[in-house]
Amino acid sequence: MNHALKLSLAISIAMLALTGCKRDENDANPDSTALSGPQANAPDPTEKPVDTADTAGTTGDATSAVAANDAAAAAGAPGASAANALSQADAVGLVGAVDKHEVAAAEQAKSKKVTGEVAQYADMLHREHSKNLEAGKKLNPNESSPEVTALEEKGRSDLSTLDQKSGKEYEKAYVDAMVKGHQDALTLIDTRLLPAATDDNVRAFLTTSREHVAMHLERGRALQGKLDGAAQ
C-alpha cells in the first residue's frame, strides 16, 4: 500500500469516529440541543390556555355599562343610577325652589329701587314665577328633599352677596344673576326634570315652566347687553 492510500484511509477512519461520538452525545443528553423549527413554538400541554376573546368581551362590556350609567346619571336620563334618579315630586319641588328664589330676588330688587327696564324685568319675574309656584303646589311637590334644601340655601347665599351692592352696580349685578340663574334652571329642566316626568300633568307643568324660563333668559340677555353697553 502506497503512502497516499494510507493517508486517505486514516482521514476516513477519523471522520467516522467523530460522527459516532457526536451521535452518542446527543443520545445521552437529548435536552442539551436547542429546539428549532415547529417544536420551538409548540404550546406546553400542561399550561391552561387563556381565552382572550372572553376576557376582552367581559372587560369591555363592564366598562361600557359603567360609562353608560355615568352618562345617564349626569343627564338624569332613564338608566341613571338610583342615587341620581328623581321622582316627579322631586322634580316639581326643584322648580318650586327656583320660583321662590326668583320671587325673593325680584322683591329685593324692588327694595333697592331699581329703575327703568330693570324694574320692569323684576316685576315680570315676580309675577310669572309667583303664578308658576302656585301651579306647582297643586302637583304635590317634595319641598324638603336634600336637593331642594341645597338649592334654597344657595339662593339665600346669592341674595346675601347681591344685597351688598346698590344703585347702578346693583342693577347690573341683579340682571347678571338672573341670566345665570335662568340658564342654570333651563339646563336643570332639560337634563333632569323633564326626563323624570311620566305623568301628563307633571310633564305639561314642566314644559310650561321651561317656556317661561327660556323667555325670561332671552329678555335678561337682551337687558344685560344694554347695561353692558351703557357701562362702556
PDB file of C-alpha atoms in Angstrom:
ATOM      1  CA  MET A   1       0.000   0.000   0.000  1.00  0.00           C
ATOM      2  CA  ASN A   2       1.447   3.333  -1.027  1.00  0.00           C
ATOM      3  CA  HIS A   3       1.692   6.420   1.180  1.00  0.00           C
ATOM      4  CA  ALA A   4      -1.296   8.290  -0.413  1.00  0.00           C
ATOM      5  CA  LEU A   5      -3.682   5.379   0.114  1.00  0.00           C
ATOM      6  CA  LYS A   6      -2.645   5.069   3.775  1.00  0.00           C
ATOM      7  CA  LEU A   7      -3.294   8.792   4.368  1.00  0.00           C
ATOM      8  CA  SER A   8      -6.786   8.607   2.774  1.00  0.00           C
ATOM      9  CA  LEU A   9      -7.785   5.639   4.960  1.00  0.00           C
ATOM     10  CA  ALA A  10      -6.592   7.426   8.107  1.00  0.00           C
ATOM     11  CA  ILE A  11      -8.701  10.519   7.350  1.00  0.00           C
ATOM     12  CA  SER A  12     -11.840   8.404   6.693  1.00  0.00           C
ATOM     13  CA  ILE A  13     -11.451   6.483   9.966  1.00  0.00           C
ATOM     14  CA  ALA A  14     -11.044   9.749  11.943  1.00  0.00           C
ATOM     15  CA  MET A  15     -14.231  11.273  10.451  1.00  0.00           C
ATOM     16  CA  LEU A  16     -16.270   8.153  11.269  1.00  0.00           C
ATOM     17  CA  ALA A  17     -15.047   8.256  14.863  1.00  0.00           C
ATOM     18  CA  LEU A  18     -16.055  11.913  15.279  1.00  0.00           C
ATOM     19  CA  THR A  19     -19.518  11.277  13.845  1.00  0.00           C
ATOM     20  CA  GLY A  20     -20.098   8.400  16.224  1.00  0.00           C
ATOM     21  CA  CYS A  21     -19.077  10.445  19.247  1.00  0.00           C
ATOM     22  CA  LYS A  22     -21.467  13.265  18.339  1.00  0.00           C
ATOM     23  CA  ARG A  23     -24.384  10.847  17.930  1.00  0.00           C
ATOM     24  CA  ASP A  24     -23.601   9.197  21.284  1.00  0.00           C
ATOM     25  CA  GLU A  25     -23.534  12.636  22.996  1.00  0.00           C
ATOM     26  CA  ASN A  26     -26.950  13.602  21.626  1.00  0.00           C
ATOM     27  CA  ASP A  27     -28.478  10.270  22.609  1.00  0.00           C
ATOM     28  CA  ALA A  28     -27.127  10.572  26.140  1.00  0.00           C
ATOM     29  CA  ASN A  29     -28.406  14.160  26.629  1.00  0.00           C
ATOM     30  CA  PRO A  30     -31.344  14.812  24.244  1.00  0.00           C
ATOM     31  CA  ASP A  31     -32.372  18.055  26.084  1.00  0.00           C
ATOM     32  CA  SER A  32     -28.997  19.683  25.596  1.00  0.00           C
ATOM     33  CA  THR A  33     -29.702  20.673  21.998  1.00  0.00           C
ATOM     34  CA  ALA A  34     -31.671  23.863  21.205  1.00  0.00           C
ATOM     35  CA  LEU A  35     -35.168  23.425  19.769  1.00  0.00           C
ATOM     36  CA  SER A  36     -35.741  24.750  16.315  1.00  0.00           C
ATOM     37  CA  GLY A  37     -38.464  24.633  13.724  1.00  0.00           C
ATOM     38  CA  PRO A  38     -42.107  23.867  14.689  1.00  0.00           C
ATOM     39  CA  GLN A  39     -41.169  22.348  18.044  1.00  0.00           C
ATOM     40  CA  ALA A  40     -39.739  25.672  19.263  1.00  0.00           C
ATOM     41  CA  ASN A  41     -43.218  27.267  19.146  1.00  0.00           C
ATOM     42  CA  ALA A  42     -45.244  24.273  20.320  1.00  0.00           C
ATOM     43  CA  PRO A  43     -47.561  25.031  23.334  1.00  0.00           C
ATOM     44  CA  ASP A  44     -46.911  23.496  26.696  1.00  0.00           C
ATOM     45  CA  PRO A  45     -49.637  20.816  27.090  1.00  0.00           C
ATOM     46  CA  THR A  46     -49.730  21.428  30.888  1.00  0.00           C
ATOM     47  CA  GLU A  47     -50.473  25.163  30.564  1.00  0.00           C
ATOM     48  CA  LYS A  48     -54.149  26.232  30.590  1.00  0.00           C
ATOM     49  CA  PRO A  49     -54.921  28.376  27.543  1.00  0.00           C
ATOM     50  CA  VAL A  50     -56.307  31.893  28.104  1.00  0.00           C
ATOM     51  CA  ASP A  51     -59.486  32.709  26.221  1.00  0.00           C
ATOM     52  CA  THR A  52     -58.631  36.260  25.187  1.00  0.00           C
ATOM     53  CA  ALA A  53     -61.913  36.740  23.399  1.00  0.00           C
ATOM     54  CA  ASP A  54     -63.939  36.032  26.549  1.00  0.00           C
ATOM     55  CA  THR A  55     -61.675  38.201  28.743  1.00  0.00           C
ATOM     56  CA  ALA A  56     -61.798  41.157  26.388  1.00  0.00           C
ATOM     57  CA  GLY A  57     -65.538  40.833  25.984  1.00  0.00           C
ATOM     58  CA  THR A  58     -66.213  40.820  29.726  1.00  0.00           C
ATOM     59  CA  THR A  59     -63.975  43.836  30.405  1.00  0.00           C
ATOM     60  CA  GLY A  60     -65.385  45.798  27.503  1.00  0.00           C
ATOM     61  CA  ASP A  61     -68.990  45.135  28.485  1.00  0.00           C
ATOM     62  CA  ALA A  62     -68.343  46.138  32.103  1.00  0.00           C
ATOM     63  CA  THR A  63     -66.574  49.346  31.086  1.00  0.00           C
ATOM     64  CA  SER A  64     -69.332  50.216  28.623  1.00  0.00           C
ATOM     65  CA  ALA A  65     -72.005  49.604  31.245  1.00  0.00           C
ATOM     66  CA  VAL A  66     -70.283  51.892  33.766  1.00  0.00           C
ATOM     67  CA  ALA A  67     -69.774  54.604  31.162  1.00  0.00           C
ATOM     68  CA  ALA A  68     -73.382  54.371  30.028  1.00  0.00           C
ATOM     69  CA  ASN A  69     -74.650  54.573  33.590  1.00  0.00           C
ATOM     70  CA  ASP A  70     -72.430  57.563  34.383  1.00  0.00           C
ATOM     71  CA  ALA A  71     -73.624  59.380  31.262  1.00  0.00           C
ATOM     72  CA  ALA A  72     -77.244  58.609  32.062  1.00  0.00           C
ATOM     73  CA  ALA A  73     -76.789  59.731  35.661  1.00  0.00           C
ATOM     74  CA  ALA A  74     -75.216  63.000  34.554  1.00  0.00           C
ATOM     75  CA  ALA A  75     -78.088  63.645  32.164  1.00  0.00           C
ATOM     76  CA  GLY A  76     -80.808  62.415  34.508  1.00  0.00           C
ATOM     77  CA  ALA A  77     -81.979  60.141  31.697  1.00  0.00           C
ATOM     78  CA  PRO A  78     -83.601  56.716  32.000  1.00  0.00           C
ATOM     79  CA  GLY A  79     -80.920  54.247  33.065  1.00  0.00           C
ATOM     80  CA  ALA A  80     -79.370  56.592  35.619  1.00  0.00           C
ATOM     81  CA  SER A  81     -78.313  55.162  38.945  1.00  0.00           C
ATOM     82  CA  ALA A  82     -80.833  55.202  41.761  1.00  0.00           C
ATOM     83  CA  ALA A  83     -78.767  57.792  43.647  1.00  0.00           C
ATOM     84  CA  ASN A  84     -79.226  60.289  40.813  1.00  0.00           C
ATOM     85  CA  ALA A  85     -82.793  59.437  39.819  1.00  0.00           C
ATOM     86  CA  LEU A  86     -85.527  61.957  40.541  1.00  0.00           C
ATOM     87  CA  SER A  87     -89.148  61.322  41.378  1.00  0.00           C
ATOM     88  CA  GLN A  88     -91.810  63.545  39.853  1.00  0.00           C
ATOM     89  CA  ALA A  89     -92.426  65.114  43.258  1.00  0.00           C
ATOM     90  CA  ASP A  90     -88.706  65.923  43.488  1.00  0.00           C
ATOM     91  CA  ALA A  91     -88.763  67.469  40.008  1.00  0.00           C
ATOM     92  CA  VAL A  92     -91.723  69.712  40.803  1.00  0.00           C
ATOM     93  CA  GLY A  93     -90.138  70.620  44.143  1.00  0.00           C
ATOM     94  CA  LEU A  94     -86.956  71.788  42.407  1.00  0.00           C
ATOM     95  CA  VAL A  95     -88.959  74.031  40.070  1.00  0.00           C
ATOM     96  CA  GLY A  96     -90.655  75.435  43.162  1.00  0.00           C
ATOM     97  CA  ALA A  97     -87.263  76.225  44.698  1.00  0.00           C
ATOM     98  CA  VAL A  98     -86.299  78.120  41.540  1.00  0.00           C
ATOM     99  CA  ASP A  99     -89.616  80.017  41.576  1.00  0.00           C
ATOM    100  CA  LYS A 100     -89.183  81.008  45.232  1.00  0.00           C
ATOM    101  CA  HIS A 101     -85.684  82.307  44.580  1.00  0.00           C
ATOM    102  CA  GLU A 102     -86.749  84.403  41.598  1.00  0.00           C
ATOM    103  CA  VAL A 103     -89.633  85.908  43.589  1.00  0.00           C
ATOM    104  CA  ALA A 104     -87.316  86.739  46.502  1.00  0.00           C
ATOM    105  CA  ALA A 105     -84.741  88.257  44.136  1.00  0.00           C
ATOM    106  CA  ALA A 106     -87.401  90.422  42.476  1.00  0.00           C
ATOM    107  CA  GLU A 107     -88.581  91.661  45.878  1.00  0.00           C
ATOM    108  CA  GLN A 108     -85.011  92.512  46.814  1.00  0.00           C
ATOM    109  CA  ALA A 109     -84.567  94.384  43.517  1.00  0.00           C
ATOM    110  CA  LYS A 110     -87.677  96.453  44.159  1.00  0.00           C
ATOM    111  CA  SER A 111     -86.487  97.235  47.681  1.00  0.00           C
ATOM    112  CA  LYS A 112     -83.261  98.509  46.085  1.00  0.00           C
ATOM    113  CA  LYS A 113     -85.417 100.831  43.977  1.00  0.00           C
ATOM    114  CA  VAL A 114     -84.155  99.646  40.604  1.00  0.00           C
ATOM    115  CA  THR A 115     -85.389 101.775  37.710  1.00  0.00           C
ATOM    116  CA  GLY A 116     -86.474 101.644  34.085  1.00  0.00           C
ATOM    117  CA  GLU A 117     -86.264  98.330  32.243  1.00  0.00           C
ATOM    118  CA  VAL A 118     -84.610  96.617  35.192  1.00  0.00           C
ATOM    119  CA  ALA A 119     -87.651  97.442  37.344  1.00  0.00           C
ATOM    120  CA  GLN A 120     -89.978  96.175  34.595  1.00  0.00           C
ATOM    121  CA  TYR A 121     -87.969  92.969  34.325  1.00  0.00           C
ATOM    122  CA  ALA A 122     -88.111  92.420  38.091  1.00  0.00           C
ATOM    123  CA  ASP A 123     -91.891  92.985  38.086  1.00  0.00           C
ATOM    124  CA  MET A 124     -92.351  90.425  35.295  1.00  0.00           C
ATOM    125  CA  LEU A 125     -90.229  87.812  37.073  1.00  0.00           C
ATOM    126  CA  HIS A 126     -92.093  88.352  40.334  1.00  0.00           C
ATOM    127  CA  ARG A 127     -95.484  87.998  38.652  1.00  0.00           C
ATOM    128  CA  GLU A 128     -94.746  84.953  36.482  1.00  0.00           C
ATOM    129  CA  HIS A 129     -92.695  82.980  38.989  1.00  0.00           C
ATOM    130  CA  SER A 130     -95.380  83.562  41.644  1.00  0.00           C
ATOM    131  CA  LYS A 131     -98.016  82.106  39.308  1.00  0.00           C
ATOM    132  CA  ASN A 132     -95.800  79.148  38.444  1.00  0.00           C
ATOM    133  CA  LEU A 133     -95.129  78.481  42.124  1.00  0.00           C
ATOM    134  CA  GLU A 134     -98.868  78.260  42.825  1.00  0.00           C
ATOM    135  CA  ALA A 135     -99.392  75.943  39.847  1.00  0.00           C
ATOM    136  CA  GLY A 136     -96.664  73.609  41.071  1.00  0.00           C
ATOM    137  CA  LYS A 137     -98.161  73.332  44.557  1.00  0.00           C
ATOM    138  CA  LYS A 138    -101.187  71.573  43.051  1.00  0.00           C
ATOM    139  CA  LEU A 139     -98.930  68.683  41.963  1.00  0.00           C
ATOM    140  CA  ASN A 140     -97.791  67.658  45.458  1.00  0.00           C
ATOM    141  CA  PRO A 141     -94.137  68.714  45.197  1.00  0.00           C
ATOM    142  CA  ASN A 142     -91.462  67.395  47.518  1.00  0.00           C
ATOM    143  CA  GLU A 143     -90.339  70.645  49.126  1.00  0.00           C
ATOM    144  CA  SER A 144     -87.907  69.123  51.619  1.00  0.00           C
ATOM    145  CA  SER A 145     -85.636  66.865  49.554  1.00  0.00           C
ATOM    146  CA  PRO A 146     -81.872  67.324  50.035  1.00  0.00           C
ATOM    147  CA  GLU A 147     -81.540  68.841  46.568  1.00  0.00           C
ATOM    148  CA  VAL A 148     -84.350  71.319  47.163  1.00  0.00           C
ATOM    149  CA  THR A 149     -82.806  72.295  50.502  1.00  0.00           C
ATOM    150  CA  ALA A 150     -79.376  72.760  48.907  1.00  0.00           C
ATOM    151  CA  LEU A 151     -80.823  74.859  46.088  1.00  0.00           C
ATOM    152  CA  GLU A 152     -82.690  77.091  48.526  1.00  0.00           C
ATOM    153  CA  GLU A 153     -79.579  77.577  50.661  1.00  0.00           C
ATOM    154  CA  LYS A 154     -77.566  78.552  47.611  1.00  0.00           C
ATOM    155  CA  GLY A 155     -80.280  81.042  46.639  1.00  0.00           C
ATOM    156  CA  ARG A 156     -80.149  82.699  50.052  1.00  0.00           C
ATOM    157  CA  SER A 157     -76.366  82.926  49.873  1.00  0.00           C
ATOM    158  CA  ASP A 158     -76.503  84.502  46.407  1.00  0.00           C
ATOM    159  CA  LEU A 159     -79.054  87.086  47.536  1.00  0.00           C
ATOM    160  CA  SER A 160     -76.937  87.929  50.571  1.00  0.00           C
ATOM    161  CA  THR A 161     -73.983  88.666  48.291  1.00  0.00           C
ATOM    162  CA  LEU A 162     -76.161  90.675  45.916  1.00  0.00           C
ATOM    163  CA  ASP A 163     -77.602  92.718  48.770  1.00  0.00           C
ATOM    164  CA  GLN A 164     -74.209  94.275  49.420  1.00  0.00           C
ATOM    165  CA  LYS A 165     -74.466  96.309  46.208  1.00  0.00           C
ATOM    166  CA  SER A 166     -76.565  99.361  45.413  1.00  0.00           C
ATOM    167  CA  GLY A 167     -77.510 101.760  42.631  1.00  0.00           C
ATOM    168  CA  LYS A 168     -76.407 101.018  39.079  1.00  0.00           C
ATOM    169  CA  GLU A 169     -73.920  98.479  40.342  1.00  0.00           C
ATOM    170  CA  TYR A 170     -76.783  96.534  41.904  1.00  0.00           C
ATOM    171  CA  GLU A 171     -78.914  96.752  38.757  1.00  0.00           C
ATOM    172  CA  LYS A 172     -76.186  95.233  36.630  1.00  0.00           C
ATOM    173  CA  ALA A 173     -75.360  92.552  39.204  1.00  0.00           C
ATOM    174  CA  TYR A 174     -79.057  91.685  39.538  1.00  0.00           C
ATOM    175  CA  VAL A 175     -79.528  91.233  35.798  1.00  0.00           C
ATOM    176  CA  ASP A 176     -76.297  89.230  35.529  1.00  0.00           C
ATOM    177  CA  ALA A 177     -77.524  86.969  38.338  1.00  0.00           C
ATOM    178  CA  MET A 178     -80.896  86.491  36.646  1.00  0.00           C
ATOM    179  CA  VAL A 179     -79.258  85.500  33.361  1.00  0.00           C
ATOM    180  CA  LYS A 180     -77.059  82.940  35.071  1.00  0.00           C
ATOM    181  CA  GLY A 181     -79.875  81.647  37.253  1.00  0.00           C
ATOM    182  CA  HIS A 182     -82.276  81.158  34.359  1.00  0.00           C
ATOM    183  CA  GLN A 183     -79.607  79.452  32.265  1.00  0.00           C
ATOM    184  CA  ASP A 184     -78.927  77.044  35.136  1.00  0.00           C
ATOM    185  CA  ALA A 185     -82.663  76.434  35.576  1.00  0.00           C
ATOM    186  CA  LEU A 186     -83.106  75.725  31.871  1.00  0.00           C
ATOM    187  CA  THR A 187     -80.306  73.171  31.946  1.00  0.00           C
ATOM    188  CA  LEU A 188     -81.789  71.550  35.061  1.00  0.00           C
ATOM    189  CA  ILE A 189     -85.221  71.225  33.459  1.00  0.00           C
ATOM    190  CA  ASP A 190     -83.875  69.806  30.208  1.00  0.00           C
ATOM    191  CA  THR A 191     -81.393  67.318  31.653  1.00  0.00           C
ATOM    192  CA  ARG A 192     -83.051  66.100  34.855  1.00  0.00           C
ATOM    193  CA  LEU A 193     -86.602  67.285  35.433  1.00  0.00           C
ATOM    194  CA  LEU A 194     -88.359  66.577  32.144  1.00  0.00           C
ATOM    195  CA  PRO A 195     -86.791  63.084  31.869  1.00  0.00           C
ATOM    196  CA  ALA A 196     -88.305  62.281  35.292  1.00  0.00           C
ATOM    197  CA  ALA A 197     -91.852  63.194  34.219  1.00  0.00           C
ATOM    198  CA  THR A 198     -94.177  60.303  33.391  1.00  0.00           C
ATOM    199  CA  ASP A 199     -97.491  61.859  34.394  1.00  0.00           C
ATOM    200  CA  ASP A 200     -99.095  64.057  31.720  1.00  0.00           C
ATOM    201  CA  ASN A 201     -99.935  66.842  34.173  1.00  0.00           C
ATOM    202  CA  VAL A 202     -96.393  66.941  35.549  1.00  0.00           C
ATOM    203  CA  ARG A 203     -94.896  66.933  32.062  1.00  0.00           C
ATOM    204  CA  ALA A 204     -97.230  69.743  30.995  1.00  0.00           C
ATOM    205  CA  PHE A 205     -96.244  71.781  34.065  1.00  0.00           C
ATOM    206  CA  LEU A 206     -92.526  71.274  33.447  1.00  0.00           C
ATOM    207  CA  THR A 207     -92.906  72.112  29.758  1.00  0.00           C
ATOM    208  CA  THR A 208     -94.727  75.351  30.583  1.00  0.00           C
ATOM    209  CA  SER A 209     -92.110  76.176  33.221  1.00  0.00           C
ATOM    210  CA  ARG A 210     -89.394  75.633  30.643  1.00  0.00           C
ATOM    211  CA  GLU A 211     -91.078  78.004  28.182  1.00  0.00           C
ATOM    212  CA  HIS A 212     -91.246  80.729  30.826  1.00  0.00           C
ATOM    213  CA  VAL A 213     -87.646  80.230  31.912  1.00  0.00           C
ATOM    214  CA  ALA A 214     -86.419  80.343  28.300  1.00  0.00           C
ATOM    215  CA  MET A 215     -88.334  83.585  27.673  1.00  0.00           C
ATOM    216  CA  HIS A 216     -87.001  85.127  30.897  1.00  0.00           C
ATOM    217  CA  LEU A 217     -83.481  84.174  29.878  1.00  0.00           C
ATOM    218  CA  GLU A 218     -83.889  85.799  26.461  1.00  0.00           C
ATOM    219  CA  ARG A 219     -85.229  89.007  27.997  1.00  0.00           C
ATOM    220  CA  GLY A 220     -82.463  89.007  30.587  1.00  0.00           C
ATOM    221  CA  ARG A 221     -79.730  88.632  27.974  1.00  0.00           C
ATOM    222  CA  ALA A 222     -81.142  91.499  25.942  1.00  0.00           C
ATOM    223  CA  LEU A 223     -81.234  93.709  29.028  1.00  0.00           C
ATOM    224  CA  GLN A 224     -77.745  92.575  30.001  1.00  0.00           C
ATOM    225  CA  GLY A 225     -76.458  93.682  26.617  1.00  0.00           C
ATOM    226  CA  LYS A 226     -77.954  97.133  27.069  1.00  0.00           C
ATOM    227  CA  LEU A 227     -76.465  97.560  30.524  1.00  0.00           C
ATOM    228  CA  ASP A 228     -73.048  96.395  29.362  1.00  0.00           C
ATOM    229  CA  GLY A 229     -73.197  98.890  26.503  1.00  0.00           C
ATOM    230  CA  ALA A 230     -74.202 101.737  28.800  1.00  0.00           C
ATOM    231  CA  ALA A 231     -71.335 100.932  31.162  1.00  0.00           C
ATOM    232  CA  GLN A 232     -68.730 101.317  28.417  1.00  0.00           C
TER     233      GLN A 232
END
